[in-house]
mmCIF file of C-alpha atoms in Angstrom:
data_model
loop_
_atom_site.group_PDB
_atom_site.id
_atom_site.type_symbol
_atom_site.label_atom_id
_atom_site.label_comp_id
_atom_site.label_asym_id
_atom_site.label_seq_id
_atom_site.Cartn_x
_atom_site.Cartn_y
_atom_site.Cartn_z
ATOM 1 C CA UNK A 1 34.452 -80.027 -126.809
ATOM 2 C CA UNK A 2 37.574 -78.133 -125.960
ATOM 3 C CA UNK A 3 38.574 -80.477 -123.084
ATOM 4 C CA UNK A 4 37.813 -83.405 -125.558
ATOM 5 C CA UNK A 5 40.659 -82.338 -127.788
ATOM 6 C CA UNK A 6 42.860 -81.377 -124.764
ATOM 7 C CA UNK A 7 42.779 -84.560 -123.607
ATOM 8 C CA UNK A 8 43.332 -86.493 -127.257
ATOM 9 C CA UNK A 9 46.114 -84.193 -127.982
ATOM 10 C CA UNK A 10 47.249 -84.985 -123.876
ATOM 11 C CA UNK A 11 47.322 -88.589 -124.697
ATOM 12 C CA UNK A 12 49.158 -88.377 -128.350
ATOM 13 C CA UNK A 13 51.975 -86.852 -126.735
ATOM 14 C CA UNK A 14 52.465 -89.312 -124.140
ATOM 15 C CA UNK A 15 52.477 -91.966 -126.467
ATOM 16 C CA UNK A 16 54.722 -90.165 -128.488
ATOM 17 C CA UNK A 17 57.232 -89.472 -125.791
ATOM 18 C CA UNK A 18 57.000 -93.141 -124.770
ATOM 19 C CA UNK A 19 57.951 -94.312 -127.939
ATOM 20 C CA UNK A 20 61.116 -92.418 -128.159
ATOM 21 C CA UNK A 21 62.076 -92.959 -124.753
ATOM 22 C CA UNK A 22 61.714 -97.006 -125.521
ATOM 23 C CA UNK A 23 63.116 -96.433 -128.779
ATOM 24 C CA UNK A 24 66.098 -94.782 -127.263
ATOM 25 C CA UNK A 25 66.285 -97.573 -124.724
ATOM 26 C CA UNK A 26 65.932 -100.232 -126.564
ATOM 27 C CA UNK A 27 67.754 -99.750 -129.423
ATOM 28 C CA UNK A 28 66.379 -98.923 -133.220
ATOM 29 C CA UNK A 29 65.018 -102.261 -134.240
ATOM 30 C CA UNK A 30 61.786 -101.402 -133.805
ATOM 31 C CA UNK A 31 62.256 -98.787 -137.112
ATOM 32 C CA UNK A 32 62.864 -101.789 -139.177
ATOM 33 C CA UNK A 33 61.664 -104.399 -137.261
ATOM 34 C CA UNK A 34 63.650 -107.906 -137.405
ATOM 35 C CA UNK A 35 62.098 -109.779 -135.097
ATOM 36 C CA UNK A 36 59.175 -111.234 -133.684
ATOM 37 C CA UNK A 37 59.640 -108.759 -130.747
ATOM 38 C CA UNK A 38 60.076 -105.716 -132.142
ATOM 39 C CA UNK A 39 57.250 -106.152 -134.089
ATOM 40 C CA UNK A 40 55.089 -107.028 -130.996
ATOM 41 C CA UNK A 41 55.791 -103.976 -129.477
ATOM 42 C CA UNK A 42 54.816 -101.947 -132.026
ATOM 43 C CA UNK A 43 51.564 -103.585 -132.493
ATOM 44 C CA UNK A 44 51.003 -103.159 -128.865
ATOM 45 C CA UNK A 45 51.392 -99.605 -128.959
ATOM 46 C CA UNK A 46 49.010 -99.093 -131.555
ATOM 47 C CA UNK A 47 47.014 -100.728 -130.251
ATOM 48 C CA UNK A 48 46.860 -99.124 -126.656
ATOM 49 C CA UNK A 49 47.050 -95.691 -128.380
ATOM 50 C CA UNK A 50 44.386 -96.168 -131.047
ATOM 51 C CA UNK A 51 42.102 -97.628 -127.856
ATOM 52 C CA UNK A 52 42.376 -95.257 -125.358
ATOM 53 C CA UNK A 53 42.687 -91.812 -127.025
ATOM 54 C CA UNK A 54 39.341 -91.318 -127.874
ATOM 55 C CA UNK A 55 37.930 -93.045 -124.735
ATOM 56 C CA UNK A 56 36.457 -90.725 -122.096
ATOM 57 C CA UNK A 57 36.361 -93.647 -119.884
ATOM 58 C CA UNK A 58 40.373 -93.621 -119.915
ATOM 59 C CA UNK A 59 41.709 -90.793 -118.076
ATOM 60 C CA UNK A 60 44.960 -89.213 -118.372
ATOM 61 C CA UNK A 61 46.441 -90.583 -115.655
ATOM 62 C CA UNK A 62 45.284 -94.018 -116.343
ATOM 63 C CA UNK A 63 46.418 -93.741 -119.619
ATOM 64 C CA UNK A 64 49.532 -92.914 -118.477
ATOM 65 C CA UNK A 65 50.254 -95.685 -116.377
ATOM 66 C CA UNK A 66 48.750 -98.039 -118.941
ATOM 67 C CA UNK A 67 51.857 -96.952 -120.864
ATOM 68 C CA UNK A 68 54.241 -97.193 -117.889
ATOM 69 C CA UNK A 69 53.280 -100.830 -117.513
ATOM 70 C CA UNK A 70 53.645 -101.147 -121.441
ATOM 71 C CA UNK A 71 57.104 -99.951 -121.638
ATOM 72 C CA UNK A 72 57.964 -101.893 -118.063
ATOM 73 C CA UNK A 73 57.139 -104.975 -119.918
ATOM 74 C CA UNK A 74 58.719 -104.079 -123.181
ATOM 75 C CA UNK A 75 62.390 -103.235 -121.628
ATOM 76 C CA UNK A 76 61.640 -107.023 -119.405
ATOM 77 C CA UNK A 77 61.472 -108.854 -122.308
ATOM 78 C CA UNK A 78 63.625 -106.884 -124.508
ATOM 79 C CA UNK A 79 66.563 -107.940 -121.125
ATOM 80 C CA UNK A 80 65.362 -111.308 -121.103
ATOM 81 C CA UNK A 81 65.476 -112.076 -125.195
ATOM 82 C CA UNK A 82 69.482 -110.165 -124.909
ATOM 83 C CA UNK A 83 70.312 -111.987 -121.476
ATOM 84 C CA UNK A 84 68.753 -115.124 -121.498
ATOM 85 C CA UNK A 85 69.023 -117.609 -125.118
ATOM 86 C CA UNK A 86 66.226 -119.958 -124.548
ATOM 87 C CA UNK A 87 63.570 -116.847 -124.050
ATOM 88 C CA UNK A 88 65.637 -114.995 -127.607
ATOM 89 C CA UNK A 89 64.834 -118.935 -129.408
ATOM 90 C CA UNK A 90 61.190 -118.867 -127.972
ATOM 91 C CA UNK A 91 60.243 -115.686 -129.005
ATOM 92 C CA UNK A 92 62.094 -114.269 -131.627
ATOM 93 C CA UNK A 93 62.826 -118.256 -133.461
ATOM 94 C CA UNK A 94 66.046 -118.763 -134.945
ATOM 95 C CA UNK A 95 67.710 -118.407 -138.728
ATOM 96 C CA UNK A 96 67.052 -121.722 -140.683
ATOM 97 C CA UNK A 97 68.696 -123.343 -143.609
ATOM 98 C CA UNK A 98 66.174 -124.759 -146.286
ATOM 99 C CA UNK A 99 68.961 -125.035 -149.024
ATOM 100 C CA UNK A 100 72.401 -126.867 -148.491
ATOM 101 C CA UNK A 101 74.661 -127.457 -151.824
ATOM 102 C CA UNK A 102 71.818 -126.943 -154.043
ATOM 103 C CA UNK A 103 69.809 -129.750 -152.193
ATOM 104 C CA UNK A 104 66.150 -128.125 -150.584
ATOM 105 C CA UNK A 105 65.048 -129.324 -147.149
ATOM 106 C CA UNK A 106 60.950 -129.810 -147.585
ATOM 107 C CA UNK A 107 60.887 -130.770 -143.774
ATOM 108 C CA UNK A 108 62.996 -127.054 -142.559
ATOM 109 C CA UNK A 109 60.774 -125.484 -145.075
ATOM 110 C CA UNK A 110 57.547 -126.352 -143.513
ATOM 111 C CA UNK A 111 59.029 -125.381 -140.194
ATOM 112 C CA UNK A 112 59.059 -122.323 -141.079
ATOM 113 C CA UNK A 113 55.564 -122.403 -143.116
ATOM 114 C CA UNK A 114 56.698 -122.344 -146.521
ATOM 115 C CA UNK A 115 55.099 -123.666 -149.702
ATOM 116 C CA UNK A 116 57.574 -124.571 -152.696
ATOM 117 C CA UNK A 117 55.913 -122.278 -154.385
ATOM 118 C CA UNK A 118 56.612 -119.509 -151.455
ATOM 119 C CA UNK A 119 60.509 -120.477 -151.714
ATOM 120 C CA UNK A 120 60.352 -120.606 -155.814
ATOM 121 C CA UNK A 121 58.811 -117.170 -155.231
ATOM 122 C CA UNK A 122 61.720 -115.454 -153.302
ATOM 123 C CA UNK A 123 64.332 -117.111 -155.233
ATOM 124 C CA UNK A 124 63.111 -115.774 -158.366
ATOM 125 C CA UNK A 125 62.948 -112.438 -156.937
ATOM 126 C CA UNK A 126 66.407 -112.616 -156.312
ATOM 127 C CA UNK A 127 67.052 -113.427 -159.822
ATOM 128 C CA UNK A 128 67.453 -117.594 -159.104
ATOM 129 C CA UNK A 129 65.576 -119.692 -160.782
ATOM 130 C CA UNK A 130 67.373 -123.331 -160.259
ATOM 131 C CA UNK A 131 68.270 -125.064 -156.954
ATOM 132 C CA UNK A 132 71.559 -125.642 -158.286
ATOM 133 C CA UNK A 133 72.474 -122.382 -158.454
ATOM 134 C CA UNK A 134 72.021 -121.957 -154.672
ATOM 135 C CA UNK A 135 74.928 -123.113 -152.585
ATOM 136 C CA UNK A 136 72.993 -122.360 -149.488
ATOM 137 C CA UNK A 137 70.048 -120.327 -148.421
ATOM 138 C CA UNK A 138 68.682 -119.372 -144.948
ATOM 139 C CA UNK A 139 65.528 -117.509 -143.702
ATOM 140 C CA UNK A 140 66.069 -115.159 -141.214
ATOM 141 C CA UNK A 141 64.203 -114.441 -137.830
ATOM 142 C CA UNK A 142 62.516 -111.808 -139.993
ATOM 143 C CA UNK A 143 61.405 -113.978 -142.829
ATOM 144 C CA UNK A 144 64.336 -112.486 -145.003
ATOM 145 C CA UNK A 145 65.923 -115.177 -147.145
ATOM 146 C CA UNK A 146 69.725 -115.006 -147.824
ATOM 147 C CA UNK A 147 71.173 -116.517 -150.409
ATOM 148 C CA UNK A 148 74.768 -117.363 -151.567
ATOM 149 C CA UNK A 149 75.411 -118.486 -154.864
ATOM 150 C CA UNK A 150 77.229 -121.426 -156.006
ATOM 151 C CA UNK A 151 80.644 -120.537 -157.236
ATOM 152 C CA UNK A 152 80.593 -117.354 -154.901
ATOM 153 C CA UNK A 153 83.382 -116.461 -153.018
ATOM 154 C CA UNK A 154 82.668 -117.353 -149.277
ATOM 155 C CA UNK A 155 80.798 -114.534 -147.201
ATOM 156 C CA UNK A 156 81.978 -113.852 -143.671
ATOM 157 C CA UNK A 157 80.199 -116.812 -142.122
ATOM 158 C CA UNK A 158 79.091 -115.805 -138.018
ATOM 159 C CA UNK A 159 80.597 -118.886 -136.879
ATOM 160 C CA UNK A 160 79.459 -117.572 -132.885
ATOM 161 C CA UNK A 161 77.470 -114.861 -132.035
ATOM 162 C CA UNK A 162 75.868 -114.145 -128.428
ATOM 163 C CA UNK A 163 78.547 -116.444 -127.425
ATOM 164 C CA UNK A 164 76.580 -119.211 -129.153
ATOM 165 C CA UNK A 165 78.774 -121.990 -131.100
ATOM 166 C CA UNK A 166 76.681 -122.149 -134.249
ATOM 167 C CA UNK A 167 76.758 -125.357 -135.593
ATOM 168 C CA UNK A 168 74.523 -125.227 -138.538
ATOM 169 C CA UNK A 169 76.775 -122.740 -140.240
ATOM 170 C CA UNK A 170 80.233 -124.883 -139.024
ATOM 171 C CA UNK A 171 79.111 -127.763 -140.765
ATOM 172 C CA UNK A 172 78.342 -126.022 -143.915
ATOM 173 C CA UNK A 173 81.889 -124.761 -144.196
ATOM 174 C CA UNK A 174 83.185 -128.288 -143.256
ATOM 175 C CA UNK A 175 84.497 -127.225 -139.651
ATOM 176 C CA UNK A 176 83.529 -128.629 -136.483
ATOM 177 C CA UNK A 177 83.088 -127.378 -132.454
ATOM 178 C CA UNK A 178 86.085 -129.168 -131.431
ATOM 179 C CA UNK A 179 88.075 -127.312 -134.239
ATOM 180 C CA UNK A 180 86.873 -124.033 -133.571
ATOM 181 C CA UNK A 181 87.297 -124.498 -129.919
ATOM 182 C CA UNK A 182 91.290 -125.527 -130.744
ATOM 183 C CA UNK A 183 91.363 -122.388 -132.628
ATOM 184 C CA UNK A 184 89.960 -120.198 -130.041
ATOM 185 C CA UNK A 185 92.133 -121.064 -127.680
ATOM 186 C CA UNK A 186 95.348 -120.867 -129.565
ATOM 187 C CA UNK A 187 94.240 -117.182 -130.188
ATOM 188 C CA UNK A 188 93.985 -116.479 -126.522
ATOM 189 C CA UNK A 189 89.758 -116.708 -126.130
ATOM 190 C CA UNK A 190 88.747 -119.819 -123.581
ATOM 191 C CA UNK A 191 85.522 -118.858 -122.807
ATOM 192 C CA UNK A 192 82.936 -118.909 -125.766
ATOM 193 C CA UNK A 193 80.524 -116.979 -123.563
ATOM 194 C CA UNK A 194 82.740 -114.089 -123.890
ATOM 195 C CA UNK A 195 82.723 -113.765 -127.471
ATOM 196 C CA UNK A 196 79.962 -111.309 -129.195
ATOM 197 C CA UNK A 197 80.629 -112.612 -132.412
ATOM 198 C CA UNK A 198 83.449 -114.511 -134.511
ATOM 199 C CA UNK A 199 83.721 -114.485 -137.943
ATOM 200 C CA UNK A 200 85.182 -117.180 -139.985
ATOM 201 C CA UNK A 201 86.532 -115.518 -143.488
ATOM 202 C CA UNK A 202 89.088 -117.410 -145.850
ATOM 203 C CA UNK A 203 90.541 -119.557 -143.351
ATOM 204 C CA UNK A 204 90.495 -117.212 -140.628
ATOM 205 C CA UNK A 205 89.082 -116.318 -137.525
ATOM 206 C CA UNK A 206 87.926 -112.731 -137.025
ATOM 207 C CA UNK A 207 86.682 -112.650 -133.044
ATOM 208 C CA UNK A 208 85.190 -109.192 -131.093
ATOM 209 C CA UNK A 209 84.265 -109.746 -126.966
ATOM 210 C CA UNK A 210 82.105 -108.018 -124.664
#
């Protein structure tokens, strides 16, 4: 009985220091998951934790390369979704806008599986109950929806990020690629790729690099 509870309390602190070591790896995202990924991985874990500590059929030592494979995997994908953008779009999806000057998009909400009743829902909670009021809204890779308000000042739109032109967002503030790419250049940046993110705010162009 002894060994029995050696061995469970063994296997808890593997996990455990597996967890921090891929937490500390990877990043915190996994806390507060905002993406398909990091939600994945924490399922995963549970699921290899919750199904092997109890098993006498799992020793220690394959338990703990069942966890060296696990974490293997997570830091491969967690490279391939930073590194490479189709992988980030096939896994993780990508932000969506259902609402564009006041005016709902039935065909982007069922992409992303909502009801009318689903978007009325998380409107409301946000204190909105009339399309009109919306000046644009867009669900997030988590399911989060963001809203800005008619009338409100402009946010700090993320006109690139990854070194990704993002269109969607240009054409909502009336810009296009070949103007932003004009712009970049007279501020010294000729390589998109090399931009982590640019911010368009009141007429300007706020850009960080690698």
């Amino acid at each position: 009985m002894t060994s029995f509870y050696l061995t469970v309390a063994i296997k808890l602190a593997l996990g455990l220091i597996s967890l921090v070591f891929v937490i500390n790896l990877t990043g915190k995202g996994n806390l507060a998951p905002s993406s398909a990924t990091d939600q994945v991985q924490n399922f995963v874990l549970g699921g290899i934790i919750g199904g092997t500590i109890y098993s006498s059929n799992v020793s220690i030592l394959q338990y703990f390369v069942i966890l060296i494979i696990w974490t293997i995997l997570i830091l491969l994908l967690k490279w391939l979704n930073t590194n490479i953008r189709f992988i980030k779009h096939l896994i993780d999806g990508k932000p969506t806008v259902i609402i564009k000057h006041g005016q709902l998009d039935p065909e982007a909400c069922r992409s992303k599986g909502l009801s009318a009743s689903d978007v009325a829902l998380k409107l409301r909670s946000q204190g909105i109950f009339q399309l009109k009021e919306v000046k644009r809204a867009v669900i997030e890779q988590n399911g989060q929806l963001i809203v800005v308000r008619a009338g409100d000042e402009n946010p700090k739109y993320p006109i690139v990020t990854d070194g990704v032109v993002q269109l969607e967002i240009l054409d909502s503030i009336g810009k296009s690629e070949a103007w932003l790419n004009d712009e970049l250049t007279k501020m010294g940046y000729d390589n998109i790729s090399d931009i982590f993110i640019a911010e368009y705010d009141k007429g300007n162009i706020n850009v960080v690099t690698y």
